[in-house]
Tab-separated table of C-alpha atoms in Angstrom:
chain	number	residue	atom	x	y	z
A	1	UNK	CA	81.746	73.938	63.561
A	2	UNK	CA	84.524	76.513	63.176
A	3	UNK	CA	83.775	78.628	60.095
A	4	UNK	CA	86.404	78.960	57.390
A	5	UNK	CA	86.850	81.402	54.545
A	6	UNK	CA	85.327	78.745	52.279
A	7	UNK	CA	82.161	78.308	54.359
A	8	UNK	CA	81.329	81.828	55.528
A	9	UNK	CA	79.579	84.612	53.684
A	10	UNK	CA	81.961	86.486	51.393
A	11	UNK	CA	80.530	89.845	52.465
A	12	UNK	CA	83.333	92.284	53.342
A	13	UNK	CA	83.239	95.331	55.588
A	14	UNK	CA	85.763	98.171	55.536
A	15	UNK	CA	87.478	99.477	58.665
A	16	UNK	CA	90.160	102.052	59.324
A	17	UNK	CA	92.589	102.439	62.189
A	18	UNK	CA	95.219	105.198	62.424
A	19	UNK	CA	95.246	105.700	58.657
A	20	UNK	CA	95.359	102.005	57.754
A	21	UNK	CA	92.351	100.491	55.957
A	22	UNK	CA	91.081	96.914	56.238
A	23	UNK	CA	88.577	94.828	54.233
A	24	UNK	CA	87.349	92.047	56.552
A	25	UNK	CA	84.764	89.270	56.505
A	26	UNK	CA	81.823	90.439	58.612
A	27	UNK	CA	80.569	86.891	59.308
A	28	UNK	CA	83.936	85.801	60.724
A	29	UNK	CA	84.199	88.882	62.948
A	30	UNK	CA	80.639	88.384	64.193
A	31	UNK	CA	81.244	84.695	64.940
A	32	UNK	CA	84.408	85.409	66.923
A	33	UNK	CA	83.470	88.630	68.739
A	34	UNK	CA	80.392	89.692	70.643
A	35	UNK	CA	81.474	93.304	70.153
A	36	UNK	CA	81.655	93.039	66.356
A	37	UNK	CA	78.509	90.916	66.224
A	38	UNK	CA	76.555	93.703	67.922
A	39	UNK	CA	78.195	96.402	65.813
A	40	UNK	CA	77.599	94.686	62.475
A	41	UNK	CA	74.039	93.653	63.279
A	42	UNK	CA	73.008	97.307	63.424
A	43	UNK	CA	71.908	99.069	60.240
A	44	UNK	CA	74.972	100.756	58.765
A	45	UNK	CA	73.761	104.307	58.191
A	46	UNK	CA	75.795	106.853	56.233
A	47	UNK	CA	77.295	109.720	58.201
A	48	UNK	CA	75.834	112.110	55.646
A	49	UNK	CA	75.324	112.075	51.887
A	50	UNK	CA	77.121	109.078	50.447
A	51	UNK	CA	77.574	105.400	51.107
A	52	UNK	CA	76.789	103.595	54.374
A	53	UNK	CA	79.384	102.915	57.043
A	54	UNK	CA	81.502	99.891	56.242
A	55	UNK	CA	81.780	100.631	52.559
A	56	UNK	CA	85.179	101.225	50.951
A	57	UNK	CA	84.560	104.953	50.748
A	58	UNK	CA	83.167	105.188	54.295
A	59	UNK	CA	85.038	102.677	56.486
A	60	UNK	CA	84.120	102.099	60.148
A	61	UNK	CA	86.621	103.739	62.498
A	62	UNK	CA	88.164	101.428	65.097
A	63	UNK	CA	89.329	102.828	68.446
A	64	UNK	CA	90.960	101.348	71.516
A	65	UNK	CA	93.787	99.542	69.741
A	66	UNK	CA	97.019	100.188	67.901
A	67	UNK	CA	97.639	98.947	64.380
A	68	UNK	CA	100.120	96.376	65.681
A	69	UNK	CA	97.610	95.071	68.233
A	70	UNK	CA	94.789	94.863	65.705
A	71	UNK	CA	97.027	93.119	63.160
A	72	UNK	CA	97.930	90.527	65.809
A	73	UNK	CA	94.268	89.907	66.551
A	74	UNK	CA	93.441	89.515	62.856
A	75	UNK	CA	96.218	86.962	62.447
A	76	UNK	CA	94.516	84.998	65.224
A	77	UNK	CA	90.941	85.455	63.955
A	78	UNK	CA	91.884	84.382	60.441
A	79	UNK	CA	93.794	81.378	61.781
A	80	UNK	CA	97.139	82.203	60.222
A	81	UNK	CA	98.970	80.742	63.207
A	82	UNK	CA	97.313	77.403	62.403
A	83	UNK	CA	97.336	77.598	58.613
A	84	UNK	CA	100.872	78.928	58.160
A	85	UNK	CA	102.572	77.779	61.344
A	86	UNK	CA	103.049	81.354	62.578
A	87	UNK	CA	104.440	81.568	66.109
A	88	UNK	CA	103.091	84.556	67.998
A	89	UNK	CA	105.506	86.661	70.024
A	90	UNK	CA	104.770	87.495	73.649
A	91	UNK	CA	103.732	91.021	72.689
A	92	UNK	CA	101.360	89.708	70.012
A	93	UNK	CA	99.750	87.290	72.457
A	94	UNK	CA	99.333	90.045	75.041
A	95	UNK	CA	97.678	92.165	72.332
A	96	UNK	CA	95.325	89.274	71.478
A	97	UNK	CA	94.484	88.800	75.160
A	98	UNK	CA	93.875	92.515	75.682
A	99	UNK	CA	91.641	92.981	72.655
A	100	UNK	CA	89.806	89.717	73.363
A	101	UNK	CA	88.897	91.113	76.773
A	102	UNK	CA	87.975	94.465	75.258
A	103	UNK	CA	85.875	93.101	72.398
A	104	UNK	CA	84.347	89.976	73.928
A	105	UNK	CA	86.283	87.240	72.120
A	106	UNK	CA	86.186	84.230	74.494
A	107	UNK	CA	88.196	81.923	72.245
A	108	UNK	CA	90.884	84.568	71.776
A	109	UNK	CA	91.209	85.038	75.528
A	110	UNK	CA	91.374	81.303	76.176
A	111	UNK	CA	93.935	80.614	73.454
A	112	UNK	CA	96.090	83.645	74.327
A	113	UNK	CA	96.258	82.591	77.969
A	114	UNK	CA	97.188	79.039	76.978
A	115	UNK	CA	99.917	80.157	74.554
A	116	UNK	CA	101.333	82.713	76.994
A	117	UNK	CA	101.640	80.032	79.670
A	118	UNK	CA	103.902	78.052	77.338
A	119	UNK	CA	106.305	80.987	76.823
A	120	UNK	CA	109.272	80.347	79.096
A	121	UNK	CA	110.657	83.843	78.452
A	122	UNK	CA	107.626	85.557	80.020
A	123	UNK	CA	108.866	86.858	83.375
A	124	UNK	CA	106.936	86.404	86.600
A	125	UNK	CA	106.681	90.161	87.312
A	126	UNK	CA	105.152	90.581	83.848
A	127	UNK	CA	102.720	87.741	84.595
A	128	UNK	CA	101.868	89.411	87.899
A	129	UNK	CA	101.053	92.626	86.081
A	130	UNK	CA	98.989	90.827	83.418
A	131	UNK	CA	97.045	88.901	86.034
A	132	UNK	CA	95.614	92.211	87.175
A	133	UNK	CA	95.424	94.209	83.952
A	134	UNK	CA	93.848	91.377	81.944
A	135	UNK	CA	91.962	89.658	84.767
A	136	UNK	CA	93.724	86.274	84.809
A	137	UNK	CA	93.378	85.340	88.493
A	138	UNK	CA	94.860	81.847	88.138
A	139	UNK	CA	98.228	83.434	87.375
A	140	UNK	CA	98.402	85.612	90.449
A	141	UNK	CA	99.494	83.306	93.255
A	142	UNK	CA	102.506	81.706	91.548
A	143	UNK	CA	103.578	84.983	89.958
A	144	UNK	CA	103.337	86.780	93.271
A	145	UNK	CA	105.326	84.152	95.133
A	146	UNK	CA	107.997	84.107	92.434
A	147	UNK	CA	108.212	87.915	92.350
A	148	UNK	CA	107.940	88.693	96.044
A	149	UNK	CA	111.583	88.272	96.914
A	150	UNK	CA	112.992	89.987	93.843
A	151	UNK	CA	114.742	93.339	94.042
A	152	UNK	CA	112.748	95.951	92.207
A	153	UNK	CA	115.367	96.833	89.635
A	154	UNK	CA	114.613	98.679	86.393
A	155	UNK	CA	113.881	95.574	84.330
A	156	UNK	CA	111.428	94.195	86.866
A	157	UNK	CA	109.784	97.575	87.309
A	158	UNK	CA	109.354	97.849	83.545
A	159	UNK	CA	107.860	94.371	83.391
A	160	UNK	CA	105.406	95.389	86.055
A	161	UNK	CA	104.532	98.563	84.201
A	162	UNK	CA	106.161	101.077	86.546
A	163	UNK	CA	109.088	103.194	85.453
A	164	UNK	CA	109.371	106.005	88.002
A	165	UNK	CA	108.010	104.886	91.366
A	166	UNK	CA	107.392	101.582	93.083
A	167	UNK	CA	103.787	100.361	92.823
A	168	UNK	CA	102.106	101.058	96.174
A	169	UNK	CA	99.962	97.923	96.060
A	170	UNK	CA	103.096	95.782	95.654
A	171	UNK	CA	104.395	96.962	99.010
A	172	UNK	CA	100.960	96.498	100.526
A	173	UNK	CA	100.743	92.908	99.408
A	174	UNK	CA	104.314	92.252	100.491
A	175	UNK	CA	103.554	93.298	104.034
A	176	UNK	CA	100.258	91.584	104.619
A	177	UNK	CA	102.041	88.329	105.369
A	178	UNK	CA	105.340	86.679	104.715
A	179	UNK	CA	105.926	84.722	101.535
A	180	UNK	CA	106.172	81.562	103.646
A	181	UNK	CA	102.645	82.132	104.890
A	182	UNK	CA	101.356	82.920	101.418
A	183	UNK	CA	102.833	79.710	100.089
A	184	UNK	CA	100.540	77.714	102.361
A	185	UNK	CA	97.334	79.621	101.778
A	186	UNK	CA	96.201	78.359	98.423
A	187	UNK	CA	94.461	79.851	95.409
A	188	UNK	CA	91.875	81.940	97.247
A	189	UNK	CA	94.609	84.559	97.699
A	190	UNK	CA	94.132	85.241	94.023
A	191	UNK	CA	90.826	86.973	94.599
A	192	UNK	CA	91.677	88.416	97.997
A	193	UNK	CA	94.919	90.044	96.965
A	194	UNK	CA	93.879	91.367	93.593
A	195	UNK	CA	91.564	93.775	95.382
A	196	UNK	CA	94.568	95.257	97.163
A	197	UNK	CA	95.692	96.944	93.969
A	198	UNK	CA	93.205	99.727	94.524
A	199	UNK	CA	92.239	99.927	98.168
A	200	UNK	CA	93.383	99.252	101.707
A	201	UNK	CA	92.284	95.917	103.157
A	202	UNK	CA	91.729	94.379	106.558
A	203	UNK	CA	91.984	90.609	106.735
A	204	UNK	CA	91.536	87.865	109.281
A	205	UNK	CA	91.256	84.070	109.344
A	206	UNK	CA	88.470	82.346	111.230
A	207	UNK	CA	89.585	80.571	114.389
A	208	UNK	CA	89.331	77.181	112.694
A	209	UNK	CA	91.090	78.459	109.529
A	210	UNK	CA	88.142	77.343	107.404
A	211	UNK	CA	87.333	80.867	106.217
A	212	UNK	CA	89.017	84.168	105.500
A	213	UNK	CA	87.511	87.662	105.776
A	214	UNK	CA	88.691	90.674	103.780
A	215	UNK	CA	87.362	94.127	104.656
A	216	UNK	CA	87.862	97.180	102.461
A	217	UNK	CA	87.391	100.912	102.231
A	218	UNK	CA	84.060	100.490	100.447
A	219	UNK	CA	82.553	99.212	103.715
A	220	UNK	CA	82.249	95.624	102.485
A	221	UNK	CA	83.636	92.566	104.247
A	222	UNK	CA	83.974	89.607	101.894
A	223	UNK	CA	84.123	86.071	103.250
A	224	UNK	CA	86.060	83.399	101.347
A	225	UNK	CA	86.433	79.682	101.869
A	226	UNK	CA	90.150	78.999	102.317
A	227	UNK	CA	90.082	76.348	99.614
A	228	UNK	CA	88.343	78.480	96.998
A	229	UNK	CA	88.522	81.854	95.308
A	230	UNK	CA	84.847	82.861	95.333
A	231	UNK	CA	83.124	85.269	97.709
A	232	UNK	CA	80.568	83.202	99.617
A	233	UNK	CA	79.210	86.044	101.751
A	234	UNK	CA	79.441	89.818	101.604
A	235	UNK	CA	78.775	91.916	104.726
A	236	UNK	CA	77.819	95.448	103.744
A	237	UNK	CA	78.650	98.389	105.997
A	238	UNK	CA	78.444	102.159	105.694
A	239	UNK	CA	82.016	103.081	106.611
A	240	UNK	CA	85.501	101.763	105.737
A	241	UNK	CA	86.345	98.472	107.446
A	242	UNK	CA	89.242	98.973	109.854
A	243	UNK	CA	89.253	95.763	111.918
A	244	UNK	CA	87.815	92.239	111.839
A	245	UNK	CA	87.482	89.647	114.579
A	246	UNK	CA	86.096	86.094	114.454
A	247	UNK	CA	84.408	84.796	117.578
A	248	UNK	CA	85.180	81.099	118.214
A	249	UNK	CA	82.363	79.200	116.447
A	250	UNK	CA	79.707	77.623	118.637
A	251	UNK	CA	79.086	74.944	116.022
A	252	UNK	CA	80.769	73.724	112.866
A	253	UNK	CA	78.865	76.239	110.739
A	254	UNK	CA	77.563	79.077	112.942
A	255	UNK	CA	79.961	82.000	113.153
A	256	UNK	CA	79.990	85.424	114.767
A	257	UNK	CA	82.016	87.967	112.860
A	258	UNK	CA	82.763	91.295	114.536
A	259	UNK	CA	83.537	94.104	112.117
A	260	UNK	CA	84.975	97.456	113.186
A	261	UNK	CA	84.482	100.521	111.032
A	262	UNK	CA	86.085	103.888	110.469
A	263	UNK	CA	83.224	105.672	112.221
A	264	UNK	CA	83.926	103.764	115.457
A	265	UNK	CA	80.996	101.362	115.198
A	266	UNK	CA	81.293	97.657	115.975
A	267	UNK	CA	78.793	95.321	114.312
A	268	UNK	CA	78.327	91.629	115.099
A	269	UNK	CA	77.171	89.508	112.173
A	270	UNK	CA	75.807	86.002	112.686
A	271	UNK	CA	76.240	83.685	109.717
A	272	UNK	CA	75.755	80.064	108.757
A	273	UNK	CA	78.704	79.855	106.391
A	274	UNK	CA	77.956	76.305	105.297
A	275	UNK	CA	74.617	77.566	104.010
A	276	UNK	CA	76.327	80.608	102.476
A	277	UNK	CA	78.630	78.280	100.528
A	278	UNK	CA	75.598	76.748	98.850
A	279	UNK	CA	74.327	80.180	97.816
A	280	UNK	CA	77.553	81.906	96.787
A	281	UNK	CA	77.426	85.661	96.523
A	282	UNK	CA	74.707	86.264	99.136
A	283	UNK	CA	75.045	89.382	101.249
A	284	UNK	CA	73.991	90.902	104.551
A	285	UNK	CA	73.624	94.615	105.234
A	286	UNK	CA	74.629	96.455	108.381
A	287	UNK	CA	70.947	96.464	109.347
A	288	UNK	CA	71.088	92.678	109.628
A	289	UNK	CA	73.982	92.804	112.075
A	290	UNK	CA	73.824	93.835	115.725
A	291	UNK	CA	75.599	96.947	116.920
A	292	UNK	CA	77.664	96.514	120.080
A	293	UNK	CA	77.340	99.750	122.039
A	294	UNK	CA	80.372	101.666	123.258
A	295	UNK	CA	79.973	105.116	124.826
A	296	UNK	CA	81.115	108.348	123.184
A	297	UNK	CA	83.453	106.801	120.659
A	298	UNK	CA	85.662	109.070	118.569
A	299	UNK	CA	87.826	107.530	115.887
A	300	UNK	CA	88.165	104.288	114.004
A	301	UNK	CA	88.174	100.782	115.425
A	302	UNK	CA	91.785	99.626	115.619
A	303	UNK	CA	91.964	96.056	116.914
A	304	UNK	CA	90.126	93.348	118.852
A	305	UNK	CA	90.941	90.531	121.240
A	306	UNK	CA	88.746	88.096	123.138
A	307	UNK	CA	89.344	86.620	126.573
A	308	UNK	CA	88.129	83.020	126.179
A	309	UNK	CA	88.005	82.609	129.969
A	310	UNK	CA	85.139	85.087	130.396
A	311	UNK	CA	84.223	86.008	126.749
A	312	UNK	CA	84.978	89.694	127.296
A	313	UNK	CA	85.917	91.592	124.155
A	314	UNK	CA	88.617	94.278	124.225
A	315	UNK	CA	88.415	96.863	121.441
A	316	UNK	CA	90.635	99.782	120.438
A	317	UNK	CA	88.486	102.683	119.201
A	318	UNK	CA	90.288	105.918	118.470
A	319	UNK	CA	92.285	106.951	121.548
A	320	UNK	CA	90.414	104.628	123.914
A	321	UNK	CA	90.395	100.949	124.808
A	322	UNK	CA	87.004	99.480	125.674
A	323	UNK	CA	86.050	96.215	127.349
A	324	UNK	CA	82.588	94.842	126.598
A	325	UNK	CA	80.205	92.947	128.791
A	326	UNK	CA	80.835	89.200	128.498
A	327	UNK	CA	79.652	87.925	125.124
A	328	UNK	CA	78.141	84.949	126.937
A	329	UNK	CA	75.642	87.388	128.432
A	330	UNK	CA	72.946	88.532	126.032
A	331	UNK	CA	73.158	91.938	127.706
A	332	UNK	CA	76.313	92.707	125.726
A	333	UNK	CA	74.075	93.773	122.847
A	334	UNK	CA	72.297	96.262	125.101
A	335	UNK	CA	74.886	97.393	127.649
A	336	UNK	CA	77.640	99.877	126.878
A	337	UNK	CA	81.171	98.602	127.020
A	338	UNK	CA	83.460	100.352	129.467
A	339	UNK	CA	86.550	102.424	128.631
A	340	UNK	CA	89.626	101.452	130.622
A	341	UNK	CA	91.735	104.261	132.136
A	342	UNK	CA	94.362	106.087	130.112
A	343	UNK	CA	97.986	104.947	130.475
A	344	UNK	CA	100.106	106.538	133.207
A	345	UNK	CA	101.400	109.938	132.117
A	346	UNK	CA	104.886	109.207	133.401
A	347	UNK	CA	105.363	106.978	130.378
A	348	UNK	CA	105.555	110.031	128.112
A	349	UNK	CA	105.356	113.794	128.214
A	350	UNK	CA	102.036	115.486	128.918
A	351	UNK	CA	101.802	116.655	125.308
A	352	UNK	CA	101.799	113.142	123.867
A	353	UNK	CA	98.540	112.058	122.313
A	354	UNK	CA	97.221	108.715	123.479
A	355	UNK	CA	97.206	106.232	120.619
A	356	UNK	CA	96.599	102.576	121.544
A	357	UNK	CA	97.881	100.128	118.945
A	358	UNK	CA	97.124	96.589	120.101
A	359	UNK	CA	95.226	94.760	122.822
A	360	UNK	CA	95.924	91.200	123.903
A	361	UNK	CA	94.640	89.054	126.751
A	362	UNK	CA	97.291	86.950	128.478
A	363	UNK	CA	95.560	83.933	129.974
A	364	UNK	CA	98.494	82.681	132.037
A	365	UNK	CA	98.683	85.980	133.906
A	366	UNK	CA	94.970	86.827	133.730
A	367	UNK	CA	95.923	90.205	132.252
A	368	UNK	CA	95.020	92.568	129.437
A	369	UNK	CA	98.123	94.062	127.802
A	370	UNK	CA	97.778	97.275	125.786
A	371	UNK	CA	100.543	98.723	123.627
A	372	UNK	CA	100.564	102.437	122.813
A	373	UNK	CA	102.344	104.335	120.079
A	374	UNK	CA	103.935	106.790	122.526
A	375	UNK	CA	103.167	105.302	125.952
A	376	UNK	CA	104.843	101.918	125.952
A	377	UNK	CA	103.309	98.707	127.281
A	378	UNK	CA	100.687	98.661	130.027
A	379	UNK	CA	99.321	95.632	131.863
A	380	UNK	CA	95.831	95.663	133.412
A	381	UNK	CA	93.825	93.018	135.180
A	382	UNK	CA	91.703	91.040	132.710
A	383	UNK	CA	88.707	93.335	133.229
A	384	UNK	CA	90.751	96.461	132.535
A	385	UNK	CA	90.093	97.998	135.958
A	386	UNK	CA	93.361	97.796	137.886
A	387	UNK	CA	96.805	98.813	136.641
A	388	UNK	CA	99.327	96.051	137.310
A	389	UNK	CA	102.512	97.219	135.571
A	390	UNK	CA	103.845	99.451	132.855
A	391	UNK	CA	106.993	99.472	130.748
A	392	UNK	CA	108.432	102.622	129.235
A	393	UNK	CA	110.044	101.787	125.913
A	394	UNK	CA	112.634	103.911	124.114
A	395	UNK	CA	110.881	103.864	120.761
A	396	UNK	CA	107.423	104.143	119.332
A	397	UNK	CA	105.299	101.015	119.026
A	398	UNK	CA	103.462	100.361	115.781
A	399	UNK	CA	102.577	96.748	116.528
A	400	UNK	CA	103.137	94.298	119.356
A	401	UNK	CA	102.589	90.666	120.235
A	402	UNK	CA	102.759	88.839	123.559
A	403	UNK	CA	104.035	85.301	124.098
A	404	UNK	CA	101.430	82.744	125.127
A	405	UNK	CA	102.971	82.384	128.572
A	406	UNK	CA	102.800	86.153	129.097
A	407	UNK	CA	106.513	86.503	129.808
A	408	UNK	CA	107.708	88.432	126.748
A	409	UNK	CA	106.535	91.106	124.325
A	410	UNK	CA	107.965	91.899	120.915
A	411	UNK	CA	107.240	95.322	119.421
A	412	UNK	CA	107.792	96.762	115.968
A	413	UNK	CA	109.429	100.139	116.534
A	414	UNK	CA	108.971	101.831	113.112
A	415	UNK	CA	112.678	102.610	112.987
A	416	UNK	CA	115.094	99.695	113.076
A	417	UNK	CA	112.937	96.626	113.389
A	418	UNK	CA	111.774	94.672	116.420
A	419	UNK	CA	112.570	94.791	120.149
A	420	UNK	CA	111.916	92.069	122.712
A	421	UNK	CA	111.029	92.977	126.301
A	422	UNK	CA	110.847	90.904	129.470
A	423	UNK	CA	107.416	91.688	130.945
A	424	UNK	CA	108.528	90.664	134.440
A	425	UNK	CA	111.506	93.032	134.635
A	426	UNK	CA	110.635	95.553	131.922
A	427	UNK	CA	114.100	95.137	130.398
A	428	UNK	CA	114.934	95.237	126.703
A	429	UNK	CA	116.592	91.857	126.240
A	430	UNK	CA	117.170	91.694	122.478
A	431	UNK	CA	116.621	93.492	119.200
A	432	UNK	CA	116.070	92.152	115.688
A	433	UNK	CA	116.977	94.441	112.829
A	434	UNK	CA	114.674	94.433	109.840
A	435	UNK	CA	114.577	96.384	106.613
A	436	UNK	CA	112.239	99.313	107.296
A	437	UNK	CA	110.832	101.659	104.698
A	438	UNK	CA	110.704	104.856	106.740
A	439	UNK	CA	108.906	106.714	103.941
A	440	UNK	CA	105.875	104.453	104.185
A	441	UNK	CA	105.706	103.434	107.880
A	442	UNK	CA	104.026	100.147	107.055
A	443	UNK	CA	103.214	98.045	110.107
A	444	UNK	CA	105.276	94.859	109.934
A	445	UNK	CA	104.040	91.530	111.321
A	446	UNK	CA	105.559	89.577	114.210
A	447	UNK	CA	104.379	86.308	115.760
A	448	UNK	CA	105.555	83.945	118.474
A	449	UNK	CA	105.573	80.431	116.984
A	450	UNK	CA	106.569	76.897	117.979
A	451	UNK	CA	105.187	77.290	121.522
A	452	UNK	CA	106.982	80.623	122.006
A	453	UNK	CA	110.390	79.173	121.136
A	454	UNK	CA	110.759	81.132	117.891
A	455	UNK	CA	109.675	84.387	116.254
A	456	UNK	CA	108.298	84.947	112.772
A	457	UNK	CA	109.193	88.470	111.608
A	458	UNK	CA	108.414	90.397	108.437
A	459	UNK	CA	110.264	93.142	106.607
A	460	UNK	CA	109.259	95.825	104.138
A	461	UNK	CA	110.236	93.670	101.152
A	462	UNK	CA	107.841	90.867	102.044
A	463	UNK	CA	110.475	88.527	103.507
C-alpha cells in the first residue's frame, strides 16, 4: 500500500541544500528511496557538541542536486502532482529522473520516463541525449533515427548538451551504417550503439544475420542476438579489438568467430550461441580461443575475408596481407599463414609506406583483390602467390568494395567521395560525390546491392 501523510510516522528530519532548509518525513523518504533509507537507518551522530544530525539546529547536508531539482523531486515524492493536479514541466521531469537514478527511487524513474514520453514538445535530440545520460535504452533507437538526418544547428546542439563542438560519438554512430540500415536492425542497436559514446567499436553481423558482434577498445567482443538487446556472450581479449569475422556456421548453432586485435593477434573462438542465449552474460577468455599463427606480425589486424571455395582466410595485419592455411585443414591452427608479396613499387613512389586497407576474394575470377592507401588496387591469384593485375588510382583509398562478378571496384577516396573503376581496363568510369568531413577522415561505407545493379553509399552526416 502506498503510504500517505496520514498513515506514516510523523517523525521529521531536517535537511539543507544551498542555504535552503527542509523538514521532511523520514518514513516517506525511506519508503521511496533506497539512498535515503540507508542514510536514515544509520544512527544520526552529532558532528560535535550539540544535537544529532537531522535536527533543526543540525540539518543533514544534501549534495548532488540543485534546489530546483530537489524541489521537483519533493513535489513528486509528496504526491502533489496527484493531489493538486500539478503538471510537471519537462525540466522538472528530467530532474526527477536524474535524482531518481542518483538516489535509487525506482518509482520516480518509472513515472518520470512515462510522463516524459507523453510530452510532445520534448525534441528527439534531447531524448537521444537523455537516453545516454539517464540510461533509458528504449528511447535510443527512435531518437537516433529521428535525429540522424538533422543539421546540427545551435538549438539541436544545445538539446544534445553540446555548445561549442560537435559530439564525436554522434559522428561515429552516423558513419557506422546508413539510417536506412539502422531502421531495419531493431532494438538491439540500443545497447550496441550506446557503448559508442565512449570508445571506438568494431562490428559485424554473422553470416546468417542471427547475431551481431561488437568489439571495443577494452579488448571485449560482445555478442548480441539481432532480436534482443542483451549481451549473450562476451569474448575477453588482452588488446583492443580491431577486426571481427564470422566463419559460415557449420550447424544452426555452432559458430566460429575470428577476432583481430591491436597487437596483431588473431584468435578463433568456437561458440554454441543457442546455448549462450540460455545463459545470458557468459564469457570466454582469450585462453579459451585458439590463436591462428602468422609470422613476424607488426601492427594491428585490419580486415578479414574468407574464400568459401577453399576456406582460406586473408588477413590484413599492419603493413602486410597474410593468407592462412585452409580452415578446412586442422593444420591451420598450427601452421603459420603466409604473407603475400608487397604491391608493385611503380604504383607509388619509393618513399610511400605500404598500408593495405581491404582484402576481398572474387569468386568469379578466382582472385584476391587488395586495396592499399597509397598503392591502388592489386589483383592476385586466390592463393596470393601470383600477381595478375594492378590499377594505379589518382587518390588515396580508405575503403573499397568489389562487385560480386569481379568486374568493378568502388573506392572511398577520403577527399570527394567515391570512385568506380573497371577492373578489366583499369579505367575510372564514374565518380560519386559525397559530403566528406576532411577534419575527421572517417571511413565511409559503400556496398554493391541488388545483384551489383546499384550502390549503397554513406556520407559523413549519416545519410
